[in-house]
Coordinates of C-alpha atoms in Angstrom, one line a residue:
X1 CA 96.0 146.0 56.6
X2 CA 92.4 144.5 57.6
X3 CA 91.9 144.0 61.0
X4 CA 90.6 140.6 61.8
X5 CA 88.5 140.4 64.7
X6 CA 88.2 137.4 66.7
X7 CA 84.7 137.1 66.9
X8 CA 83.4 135.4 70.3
X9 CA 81.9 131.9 70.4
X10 CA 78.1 131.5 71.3
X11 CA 77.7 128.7 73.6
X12 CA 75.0 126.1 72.1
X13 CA 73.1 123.9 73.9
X14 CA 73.7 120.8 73.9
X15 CA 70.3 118.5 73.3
X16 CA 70.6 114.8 73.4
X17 CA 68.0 112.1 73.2
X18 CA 67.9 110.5 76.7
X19 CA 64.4 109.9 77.9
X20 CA 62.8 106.6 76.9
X21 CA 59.8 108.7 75.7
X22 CA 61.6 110.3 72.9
X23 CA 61.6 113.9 74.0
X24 CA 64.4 116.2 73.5
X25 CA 65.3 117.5 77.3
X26 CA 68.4 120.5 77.0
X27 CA 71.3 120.0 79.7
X28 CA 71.0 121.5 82.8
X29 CA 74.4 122.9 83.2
X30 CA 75.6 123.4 87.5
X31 CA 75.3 127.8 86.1
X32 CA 71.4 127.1 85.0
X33 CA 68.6 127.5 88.2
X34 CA 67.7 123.9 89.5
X35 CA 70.2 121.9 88.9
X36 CA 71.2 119.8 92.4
X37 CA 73.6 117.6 91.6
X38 CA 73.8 113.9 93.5
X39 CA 77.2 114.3 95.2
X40 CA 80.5 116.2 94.5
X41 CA 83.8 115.4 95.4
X42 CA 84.2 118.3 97.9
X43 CA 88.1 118.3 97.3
X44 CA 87.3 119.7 94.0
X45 CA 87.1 122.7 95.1
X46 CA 90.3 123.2 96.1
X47 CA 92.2 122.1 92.7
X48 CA 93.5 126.0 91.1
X49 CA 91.4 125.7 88.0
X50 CA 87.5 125.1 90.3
X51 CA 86.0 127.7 88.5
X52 CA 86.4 125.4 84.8
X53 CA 84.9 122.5 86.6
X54 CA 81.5 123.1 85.8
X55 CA 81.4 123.3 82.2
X56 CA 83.8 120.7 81.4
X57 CA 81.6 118.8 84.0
X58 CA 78.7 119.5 82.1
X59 CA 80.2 119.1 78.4
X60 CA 81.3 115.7 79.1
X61 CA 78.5 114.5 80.7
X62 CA 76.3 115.3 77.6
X63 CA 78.7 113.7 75.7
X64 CA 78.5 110.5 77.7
X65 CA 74.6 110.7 77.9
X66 CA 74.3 111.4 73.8
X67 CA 76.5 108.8 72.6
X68 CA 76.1 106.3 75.5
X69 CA 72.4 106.2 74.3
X70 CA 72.9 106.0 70.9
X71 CA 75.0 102.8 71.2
X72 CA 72.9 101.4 72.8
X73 CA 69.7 102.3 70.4
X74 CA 72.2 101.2 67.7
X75 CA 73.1 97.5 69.6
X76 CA 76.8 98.3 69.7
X77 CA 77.8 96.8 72.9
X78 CA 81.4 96.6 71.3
X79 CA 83.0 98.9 71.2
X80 CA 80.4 101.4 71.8
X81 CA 78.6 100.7 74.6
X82 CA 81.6 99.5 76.3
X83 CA 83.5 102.7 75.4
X84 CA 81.1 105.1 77.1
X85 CA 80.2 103.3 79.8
X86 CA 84.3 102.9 81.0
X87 CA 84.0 107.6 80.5
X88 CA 81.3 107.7 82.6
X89 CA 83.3 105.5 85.4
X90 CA 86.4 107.7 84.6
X91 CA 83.2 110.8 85.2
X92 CA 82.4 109.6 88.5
X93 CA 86.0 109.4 89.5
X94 CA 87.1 112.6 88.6
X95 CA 83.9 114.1 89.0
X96 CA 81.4 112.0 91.5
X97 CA 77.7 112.1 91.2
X98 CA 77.6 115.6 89.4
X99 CA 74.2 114.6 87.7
X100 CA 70.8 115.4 88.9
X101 CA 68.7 112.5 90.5
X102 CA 66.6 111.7 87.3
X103 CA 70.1 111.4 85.4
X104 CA 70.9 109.4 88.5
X105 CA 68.1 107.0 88.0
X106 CA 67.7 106.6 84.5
X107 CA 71.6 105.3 84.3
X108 CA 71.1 102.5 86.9
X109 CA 67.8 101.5 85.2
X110 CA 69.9 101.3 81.4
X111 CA 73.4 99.2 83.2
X112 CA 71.1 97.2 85.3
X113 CA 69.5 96.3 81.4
X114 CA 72.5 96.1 79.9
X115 CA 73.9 93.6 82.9
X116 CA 71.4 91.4 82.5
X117 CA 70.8 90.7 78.9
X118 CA 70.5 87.2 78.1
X119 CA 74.2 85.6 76.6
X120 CA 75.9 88.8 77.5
X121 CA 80.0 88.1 77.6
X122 CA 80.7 87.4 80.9
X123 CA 83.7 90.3 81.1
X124 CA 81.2 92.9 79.5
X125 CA 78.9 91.9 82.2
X126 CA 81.7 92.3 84.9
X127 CA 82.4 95.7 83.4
X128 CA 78.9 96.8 83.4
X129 CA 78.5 95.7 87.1
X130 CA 81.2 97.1 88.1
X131 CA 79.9 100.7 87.1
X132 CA 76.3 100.2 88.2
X133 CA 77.6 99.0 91.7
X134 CA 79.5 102.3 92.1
X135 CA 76.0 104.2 90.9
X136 CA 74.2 102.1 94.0
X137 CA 77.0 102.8 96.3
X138 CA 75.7 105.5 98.0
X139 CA 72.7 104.5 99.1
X140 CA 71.3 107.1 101.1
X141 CA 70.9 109.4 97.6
X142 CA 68.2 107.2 96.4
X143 CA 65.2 105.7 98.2
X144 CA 62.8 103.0 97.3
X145 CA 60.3 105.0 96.2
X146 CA 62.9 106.8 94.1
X147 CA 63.8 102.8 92.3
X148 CA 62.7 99.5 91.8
X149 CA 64.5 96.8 90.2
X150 CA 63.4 93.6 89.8
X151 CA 65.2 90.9 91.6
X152 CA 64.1 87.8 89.0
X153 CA 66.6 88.7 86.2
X154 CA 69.0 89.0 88.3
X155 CA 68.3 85.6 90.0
X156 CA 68.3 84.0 86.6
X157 CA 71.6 85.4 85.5
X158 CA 73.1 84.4 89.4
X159 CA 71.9 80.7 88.4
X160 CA 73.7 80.9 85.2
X161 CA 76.5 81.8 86.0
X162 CA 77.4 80.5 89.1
X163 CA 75.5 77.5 89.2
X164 CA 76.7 76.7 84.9
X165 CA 76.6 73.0 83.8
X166 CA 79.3 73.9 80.7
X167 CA 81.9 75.4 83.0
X168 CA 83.7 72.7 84.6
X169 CA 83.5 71.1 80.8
X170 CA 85.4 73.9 79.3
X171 CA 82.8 74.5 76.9
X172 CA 82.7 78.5 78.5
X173 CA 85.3 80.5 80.4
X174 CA 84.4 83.3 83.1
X175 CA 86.7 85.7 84.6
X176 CA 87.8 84.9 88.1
X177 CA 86.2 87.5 90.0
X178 CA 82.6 87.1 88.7
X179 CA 81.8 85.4 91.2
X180 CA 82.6 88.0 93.8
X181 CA 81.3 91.1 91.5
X182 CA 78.4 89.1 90.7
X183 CA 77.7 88.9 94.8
X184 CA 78.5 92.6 95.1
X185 CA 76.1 93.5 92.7
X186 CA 72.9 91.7 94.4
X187 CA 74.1 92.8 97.7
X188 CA 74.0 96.7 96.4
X189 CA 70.8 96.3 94.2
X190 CA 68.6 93.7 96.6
X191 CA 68.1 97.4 98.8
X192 CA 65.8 98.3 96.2
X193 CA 63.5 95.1 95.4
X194 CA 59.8 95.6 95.8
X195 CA 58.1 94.7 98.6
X196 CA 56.3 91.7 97.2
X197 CA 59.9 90.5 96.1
X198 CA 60.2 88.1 99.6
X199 CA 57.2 86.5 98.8
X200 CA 58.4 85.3 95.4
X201 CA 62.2 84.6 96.5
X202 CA 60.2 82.5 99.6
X203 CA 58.1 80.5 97.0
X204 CA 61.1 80.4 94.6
X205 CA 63.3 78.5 97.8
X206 CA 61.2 76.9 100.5
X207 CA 60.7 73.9 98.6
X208 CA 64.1 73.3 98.9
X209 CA 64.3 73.7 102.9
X210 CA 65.4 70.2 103.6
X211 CA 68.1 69.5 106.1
X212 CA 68.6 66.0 104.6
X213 CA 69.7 67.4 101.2
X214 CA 72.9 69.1 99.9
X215 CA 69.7 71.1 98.1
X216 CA 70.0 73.3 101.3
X217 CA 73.1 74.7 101.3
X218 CA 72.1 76.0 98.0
X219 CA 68.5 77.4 99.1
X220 CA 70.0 79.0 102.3
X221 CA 73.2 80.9 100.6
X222 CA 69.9 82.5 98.0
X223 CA 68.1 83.5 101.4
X224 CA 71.0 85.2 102.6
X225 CA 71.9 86.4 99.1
X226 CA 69.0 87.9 98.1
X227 CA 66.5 88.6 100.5
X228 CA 66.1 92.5 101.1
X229 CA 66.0 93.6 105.0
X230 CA 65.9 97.2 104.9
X231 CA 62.6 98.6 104.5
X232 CA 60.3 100.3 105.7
X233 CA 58.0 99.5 109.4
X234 CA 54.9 99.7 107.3
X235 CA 56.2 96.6 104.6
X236 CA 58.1 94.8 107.5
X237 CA 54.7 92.4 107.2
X238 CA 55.6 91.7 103.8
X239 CA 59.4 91.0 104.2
X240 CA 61.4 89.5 107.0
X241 CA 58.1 89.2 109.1
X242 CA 57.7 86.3 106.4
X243 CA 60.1 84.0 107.1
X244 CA 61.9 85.1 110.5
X245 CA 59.9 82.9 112.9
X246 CA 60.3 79.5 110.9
X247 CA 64.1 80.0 109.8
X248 CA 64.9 81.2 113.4
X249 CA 63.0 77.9 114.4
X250 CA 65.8 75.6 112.2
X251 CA 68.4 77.7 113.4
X252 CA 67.1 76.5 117.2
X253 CA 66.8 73.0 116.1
X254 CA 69.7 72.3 114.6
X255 CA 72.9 71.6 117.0
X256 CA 75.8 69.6 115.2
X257 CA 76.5 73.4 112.9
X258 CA 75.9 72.1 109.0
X259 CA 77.6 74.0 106.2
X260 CA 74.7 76.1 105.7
X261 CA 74.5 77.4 109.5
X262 CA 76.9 80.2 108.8
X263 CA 74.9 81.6 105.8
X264 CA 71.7 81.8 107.8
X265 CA 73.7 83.6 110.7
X266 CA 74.9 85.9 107.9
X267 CA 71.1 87.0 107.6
X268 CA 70.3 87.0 110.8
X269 CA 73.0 89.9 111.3
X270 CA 72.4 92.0 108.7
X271 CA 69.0 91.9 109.8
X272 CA 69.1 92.6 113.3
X273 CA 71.3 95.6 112.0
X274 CA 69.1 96.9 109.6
X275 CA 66.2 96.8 111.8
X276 CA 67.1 98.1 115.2
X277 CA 64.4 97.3 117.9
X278 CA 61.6 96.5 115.3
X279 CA 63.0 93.0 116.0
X280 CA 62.4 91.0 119.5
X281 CA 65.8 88.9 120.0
X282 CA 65.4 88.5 123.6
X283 CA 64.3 84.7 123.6
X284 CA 67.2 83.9 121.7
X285 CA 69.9 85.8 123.1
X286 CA 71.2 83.1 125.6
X287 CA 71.4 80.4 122.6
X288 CA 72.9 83.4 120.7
X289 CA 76.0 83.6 122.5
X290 CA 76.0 80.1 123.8
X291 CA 76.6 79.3 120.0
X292 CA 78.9 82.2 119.1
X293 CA 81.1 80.7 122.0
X294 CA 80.9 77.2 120.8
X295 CA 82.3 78.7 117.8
X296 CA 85.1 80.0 118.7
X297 CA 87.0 76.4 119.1
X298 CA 88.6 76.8 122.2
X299 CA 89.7 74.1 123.8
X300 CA 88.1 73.3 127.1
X301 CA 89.2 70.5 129.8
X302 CA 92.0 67.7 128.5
X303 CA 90.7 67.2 125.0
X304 CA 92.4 69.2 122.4
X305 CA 91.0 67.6 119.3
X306 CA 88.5 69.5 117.4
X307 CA 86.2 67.9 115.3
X308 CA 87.4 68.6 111.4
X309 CA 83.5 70.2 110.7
X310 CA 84.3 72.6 113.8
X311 CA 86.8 73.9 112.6
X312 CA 85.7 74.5 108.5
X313 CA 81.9 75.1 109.8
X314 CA 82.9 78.1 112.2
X315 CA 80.6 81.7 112.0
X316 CA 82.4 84.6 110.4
X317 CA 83.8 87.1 113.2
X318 CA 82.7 90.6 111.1
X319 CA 78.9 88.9 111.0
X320 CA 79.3 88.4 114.7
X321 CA 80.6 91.4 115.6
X322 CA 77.6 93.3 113.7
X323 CA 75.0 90.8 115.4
X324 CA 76.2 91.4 118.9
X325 CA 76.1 94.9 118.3
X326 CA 72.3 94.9 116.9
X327 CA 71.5 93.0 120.0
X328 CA 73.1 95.7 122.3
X329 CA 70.5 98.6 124.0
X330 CA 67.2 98.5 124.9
X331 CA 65.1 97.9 128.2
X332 CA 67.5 95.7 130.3
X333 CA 70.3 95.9 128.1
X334 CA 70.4 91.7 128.5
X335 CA 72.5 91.4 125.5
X336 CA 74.9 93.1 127.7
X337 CA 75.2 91.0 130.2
X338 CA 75.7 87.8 128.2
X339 CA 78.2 89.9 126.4
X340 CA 80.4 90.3 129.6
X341 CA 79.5 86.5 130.8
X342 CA 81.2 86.1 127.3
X343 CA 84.2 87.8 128.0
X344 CA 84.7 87.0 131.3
X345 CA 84.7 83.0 130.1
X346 CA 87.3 83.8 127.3
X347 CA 89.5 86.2 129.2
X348 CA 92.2 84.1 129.8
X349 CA 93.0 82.8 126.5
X350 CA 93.7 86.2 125.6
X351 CA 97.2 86.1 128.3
X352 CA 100.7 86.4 126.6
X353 CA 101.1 83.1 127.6
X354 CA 98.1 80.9 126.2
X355 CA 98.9 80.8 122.3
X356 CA 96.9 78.5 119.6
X357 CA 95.0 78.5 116.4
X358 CA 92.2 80.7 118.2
X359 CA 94.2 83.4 118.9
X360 CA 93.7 85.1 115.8
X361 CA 89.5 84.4 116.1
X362 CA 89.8 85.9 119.5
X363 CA 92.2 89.0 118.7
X364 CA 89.3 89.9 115.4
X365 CA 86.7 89.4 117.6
X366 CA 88.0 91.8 120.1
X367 CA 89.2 94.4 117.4
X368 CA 86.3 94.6 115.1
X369 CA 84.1 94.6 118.0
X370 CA 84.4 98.5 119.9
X371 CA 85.1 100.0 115.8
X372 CA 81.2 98.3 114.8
X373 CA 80.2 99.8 118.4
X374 CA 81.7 102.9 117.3
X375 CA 79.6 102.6 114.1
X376 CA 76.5 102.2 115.8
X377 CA 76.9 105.5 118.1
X378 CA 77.7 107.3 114.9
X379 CA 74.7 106.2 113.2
X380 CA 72.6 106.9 116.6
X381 CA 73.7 110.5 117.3
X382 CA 75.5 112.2 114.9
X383 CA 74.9 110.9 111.1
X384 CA 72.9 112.9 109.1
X385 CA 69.1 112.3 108.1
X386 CA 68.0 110.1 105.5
X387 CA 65.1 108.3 104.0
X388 CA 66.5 105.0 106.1
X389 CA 64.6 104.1 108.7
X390 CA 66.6 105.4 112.3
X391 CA 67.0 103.6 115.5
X392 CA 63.8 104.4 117.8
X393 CA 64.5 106.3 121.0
X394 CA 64.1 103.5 123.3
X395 CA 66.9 101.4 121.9
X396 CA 69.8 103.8 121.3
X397 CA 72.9 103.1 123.2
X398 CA 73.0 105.7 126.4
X399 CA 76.8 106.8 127.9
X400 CA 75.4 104.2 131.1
X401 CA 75.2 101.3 128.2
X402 CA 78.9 102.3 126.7
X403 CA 80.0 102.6 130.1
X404 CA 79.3 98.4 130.7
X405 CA 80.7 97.8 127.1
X406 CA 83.6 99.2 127.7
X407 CA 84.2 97.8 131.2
X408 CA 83.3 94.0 129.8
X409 CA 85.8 94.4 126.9
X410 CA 88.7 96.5 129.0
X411 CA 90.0 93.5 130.7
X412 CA 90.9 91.3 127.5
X413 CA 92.2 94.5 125.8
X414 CA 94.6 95.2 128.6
X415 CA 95.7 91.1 128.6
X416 CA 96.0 91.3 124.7
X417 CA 98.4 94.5 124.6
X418 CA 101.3 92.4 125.1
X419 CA 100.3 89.2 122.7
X420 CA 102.7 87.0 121.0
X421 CA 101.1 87.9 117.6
X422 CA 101.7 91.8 118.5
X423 CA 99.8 94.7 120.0
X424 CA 98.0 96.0 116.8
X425 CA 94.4 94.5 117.2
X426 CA 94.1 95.6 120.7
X427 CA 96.0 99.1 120.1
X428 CA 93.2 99.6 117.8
X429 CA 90.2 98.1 120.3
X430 CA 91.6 100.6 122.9
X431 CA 91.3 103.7 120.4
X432 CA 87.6 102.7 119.8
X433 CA 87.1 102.2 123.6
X434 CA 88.7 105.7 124.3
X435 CA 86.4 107.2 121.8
X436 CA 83.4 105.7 123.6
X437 CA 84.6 106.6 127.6
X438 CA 88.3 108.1 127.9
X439 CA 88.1 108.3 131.3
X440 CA 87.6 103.7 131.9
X441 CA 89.9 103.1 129.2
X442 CA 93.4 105.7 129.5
X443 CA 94.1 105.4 133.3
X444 CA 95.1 102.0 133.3
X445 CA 97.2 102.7 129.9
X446 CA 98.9 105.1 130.8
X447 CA 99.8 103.6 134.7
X448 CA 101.4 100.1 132.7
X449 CA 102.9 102.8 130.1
X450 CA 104.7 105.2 133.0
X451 CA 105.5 101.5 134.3
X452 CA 107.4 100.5 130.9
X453 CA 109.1 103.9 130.9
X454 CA 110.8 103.2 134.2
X455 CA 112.0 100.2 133.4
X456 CA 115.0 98.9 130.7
X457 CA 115.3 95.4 130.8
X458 CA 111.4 95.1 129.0
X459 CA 111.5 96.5 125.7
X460 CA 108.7 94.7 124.0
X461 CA 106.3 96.1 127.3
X462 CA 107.4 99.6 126.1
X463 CA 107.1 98.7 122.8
X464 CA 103.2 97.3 123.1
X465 CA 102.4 100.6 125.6
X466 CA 103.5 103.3 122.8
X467 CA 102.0 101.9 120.0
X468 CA 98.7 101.8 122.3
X469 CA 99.2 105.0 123.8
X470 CA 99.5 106.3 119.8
X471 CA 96.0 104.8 119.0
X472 CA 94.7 106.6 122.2
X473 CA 96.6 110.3 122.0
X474 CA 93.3 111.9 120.4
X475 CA 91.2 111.1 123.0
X476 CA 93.7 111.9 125.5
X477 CA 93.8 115.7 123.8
X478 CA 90.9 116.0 123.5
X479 CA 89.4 119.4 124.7
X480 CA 86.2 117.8 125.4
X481 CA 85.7 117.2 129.2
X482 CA 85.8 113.8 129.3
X483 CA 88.6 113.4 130.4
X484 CA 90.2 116.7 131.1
X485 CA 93.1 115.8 133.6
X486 CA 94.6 113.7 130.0
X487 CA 96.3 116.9 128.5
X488 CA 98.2 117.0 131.5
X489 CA 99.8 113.6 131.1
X490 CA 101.4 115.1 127.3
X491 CA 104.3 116.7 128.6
X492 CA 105.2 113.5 131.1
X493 CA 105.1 111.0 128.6
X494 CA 106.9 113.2 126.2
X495 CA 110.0 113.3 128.2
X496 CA 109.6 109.8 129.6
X497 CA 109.8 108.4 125.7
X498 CA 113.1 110.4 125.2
X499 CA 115.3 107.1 126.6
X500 CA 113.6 105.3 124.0
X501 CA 115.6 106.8 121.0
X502 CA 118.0 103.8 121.1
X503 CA 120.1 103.0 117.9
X504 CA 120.3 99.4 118.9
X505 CA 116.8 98.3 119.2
X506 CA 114.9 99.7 116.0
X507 CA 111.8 98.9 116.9
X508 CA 111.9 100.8 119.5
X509 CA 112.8 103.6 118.4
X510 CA 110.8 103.8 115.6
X511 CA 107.9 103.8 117.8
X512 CA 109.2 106.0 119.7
X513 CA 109.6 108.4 116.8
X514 CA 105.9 107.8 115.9
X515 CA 104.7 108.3 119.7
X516 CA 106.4 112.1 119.4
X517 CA 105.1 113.0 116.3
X518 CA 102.2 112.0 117.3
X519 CA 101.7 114.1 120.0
X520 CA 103.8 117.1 118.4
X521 CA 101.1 117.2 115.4
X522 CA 98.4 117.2 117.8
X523 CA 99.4 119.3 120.1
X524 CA 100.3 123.0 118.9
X525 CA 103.9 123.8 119.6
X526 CA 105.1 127.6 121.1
X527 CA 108.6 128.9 121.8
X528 CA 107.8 130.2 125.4
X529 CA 111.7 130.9 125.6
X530 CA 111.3 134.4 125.8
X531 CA 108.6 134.5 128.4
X532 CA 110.7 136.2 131.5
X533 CA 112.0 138.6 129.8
X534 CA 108.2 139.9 129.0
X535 CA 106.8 142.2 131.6
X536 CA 103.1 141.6 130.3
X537 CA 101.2 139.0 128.6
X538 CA 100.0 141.6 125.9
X539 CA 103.6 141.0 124.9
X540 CA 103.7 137.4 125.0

């Protein structure tokens, strides 16, 4: 018989056309010297068959780059373009950035092409935005000296589809959500503008800047839209340093709150948190809260009728909460104070008792608030560098400043535990607040939860205590010393919650059950049963 020999498969390498000069560039595989990809998904590694990963990694890639390029030199947006471009979203989900930065770029600078080609199908567009959105997502991989996309084609296809005069005719139909991917698109691409973009966007709208014309609504939304406010402190003369002055100047003027007022307050947060202390808010900060209270709705003295406009025209609570903490820090802290003159004012329509349409304004307000606090000290101390420009020294929150925040917010939290609408929002205020300073936040928890315990003829108190106490259990174990005496409140609570395994009430006890495990997977567990019989604690 002959003996056939299997004879082994050379590897070839793959060579695709993907350079818009024309030259042939090989793949560089993760085995080859160089190669740093963008961003893996870490859990990769732990799947039984890692070691594979890499070359089917690379294989498909240079299949998505080869044919994905050769649609689009052939102008086969259907099915070819279309086809490859839903693999390499299927590659980033099963594989995340695993491309070097050049492969990185050259894809957002070919979908942000494709996206904006004149009388594209509006669901090919939505599917093309979609995928370059989740290539901009992670902005801290790609600076702007890395990109630059220009804003004007993007502008132009904003106006045409949003702003279409065949539309409401039913001469074309778009998708429902274009209007929301179309936003989320500008929002991730406007980071990467050129500096001379403001300038153009300010000529493009200023004519338009009249508070006597429905024009403005229209001019202002673009502003806020569009205009880029992360950039460097050697361009801030060519971008927000252009307009902040005069549109802070019609935000000061204007008192009776037009529909447009919430879109400029829109940019005025993302700017004061994109630009820590390169931005003097101190003349303003009175007015600034005066209006955030005013916007609220709460009634105050014997009127309780609300203007119509008052309540449609009101500022949006997560654009609040990441103004108020922009404003927090610095020399004098004085946002601080007019934070807990805020407070203090509003602290009794948090009470069980007062209940109206502003409770659920009040209970966002005072969840969102310590988690974008949280954010901030995250950012400040412990995220890791990048080309974004960091917080300067001087204005960085210090333990003294989350020391006041928490004590301004403590009260309200403690008032909102036992809600008629629940004990969720301020369960989860009082987790961020124990994050910031354990040692203000858990002693008066824990004395109205060791008060519940004792007493049977208030289940909805115990109820409200537990599911706070469950927010708060990490920082009470923690083996940091900031609060060191809370590990020995675990074994207390532990067997004060047993009375709270009741069959009749099922709320109850199903918080109860979560309180336990809780505590039982954060806490390690020993059998110590055995410990007198041991003559030693080598034996233990």
């Amino acid at each position: 018989m002959a003996n056939f020999k299997k004879k082994k498969k050379k590897r070839e390498r793959v060579i695709f056309p993907w350079t818009p000069g024309g030259e042939k560039r090989p793949l560089r595989p993760r085995w080859c010297s160089g190669f740093i990809p963008q961003k893996e998904i870490v859990y990769n590694g732990m799947l039984p068959y890692c070691d594979r990963l890499d070359r089917e990694a690379a294989e498909l890639l240079a299949e998505i780059k080869a044919n994905l390029s050769r649609a689009v030199l052939l102008r086969e947006l259907w099915p070819g373009v279309a086809f490859w471009s839903r693999k390499l979203f299927s590659f980033l989900k099963f594989y995340g950035r695993r491309f070097s930065k050049e492969d990185h770029i050259l894809f957002i600078n070919l979908l942000y092409e494709l996206v904006t080609l004149p009388n594209l199908e509006p669901h090919m567009m939505c599917s093309y935005a979609r995928l370059l959105i989740q290539l901009l997502k992670k902005k801290e991989l790609l600076s702007r000296d890395d990109l630059q996309l220009p804003w004007r084609p993007l502008y132009e296809l904003y106006e045409r589809l949003i702003y279409s005069k065949t539309e409401h005719l039913g001469l074309v139909w778009f998708p429902n959500s274009v209007d929301h991917i179309l936003k989320a698109l500008i929002k991730s691409c406007r980071l990467y503008f050129p500096a001379s973009s403001t300038k153009e966007m300010l000529d493009e709208w200023r004519p338009l800047l009249c508070v006597f014309d429905v024009v403005m609504q229209k001019a202002i939304s673009n502003m806020e839209l569009f205009l880029p406010t992360i950039m460097p402190p050697q361009e801030h003369s060519q971008g927000f340093q252009l307009w902040f002055d005069e549109l802070m100047n019609l935000w000061m003027s204007v008192q009776n709150q037009p529909s447009w007022e919430g879109h400029l307050v829109n940019l005025f947060a993302r700017l004061a948190n994109d630009n820590i202390g390169y931005v003097d808010w101190t003349p303003y900060i009175p007015t600034i809260f005066t209006r955030i209270l005013r916007s609220l709705n709460l009634p105050v003295g014997v009127s309780q009728m609300v203007a119509p406009r008052y309540l449609i025209n009101s500022y949006d609570i997560g654009y609040l909460v990441l103004w108020i903490t922009a404003l927090l820090g610095g020399p004098g802290n004085p946002a601080q104070k007019e934070l807990t003159c805020l407070f203090n004012s509003i602290a009794s329509f948090f009470h069980p008792s007062n209940h109206g349409r502003w409770q659920s304004r009040l209970m966002r307000l005072l969840q969102r608030l310590p988690a974008s606090v949280v954010r901030r000290v995250h950012r400040e101390r412990y995220a890791g560098s990048s080309w974004i420009t960091p917080v300067p020294e001087c204005q960085k929150l210090t333990d003294a400043d989350l020391q006041e925040f928490t004590r301004s917010l403590t009260g309200a939290a403690l008032l909102a535990m036992f809600s008629k609408t629940g004990s969720t929002d301020a369960a989860y205020a009082l987790q961020n607040l124990a994050l910031l300073t354990p040692q203000l936040v858990i002693p008066p928890v824990l004395e109205k939860t060791y008060a519940a315990m004792e007493t049977l003829t208030e289940p909805h108190t115990l109820t409200a205590t537990l599911s706070c106490m469950i927010g708060m259990a990490r920082s009470l174990v923690s083996p940091d010393n900031r609060y060191p005496e809370g590990r020995a409140h675990v074994l207390p609570l532990l067997m004060g919650s047993l009375p709270g395994v009741d069959p009749n009430d099922f709320s109850k006890c199903m918080i109860t059950f979560q309180f336990i495990t809780t505590f039982t997977t954060l806490v390690p567990l020993v059998d110590c049963s055995s410990a007198p019989l041991r003559t030693s604690w080598a034996e233990l």
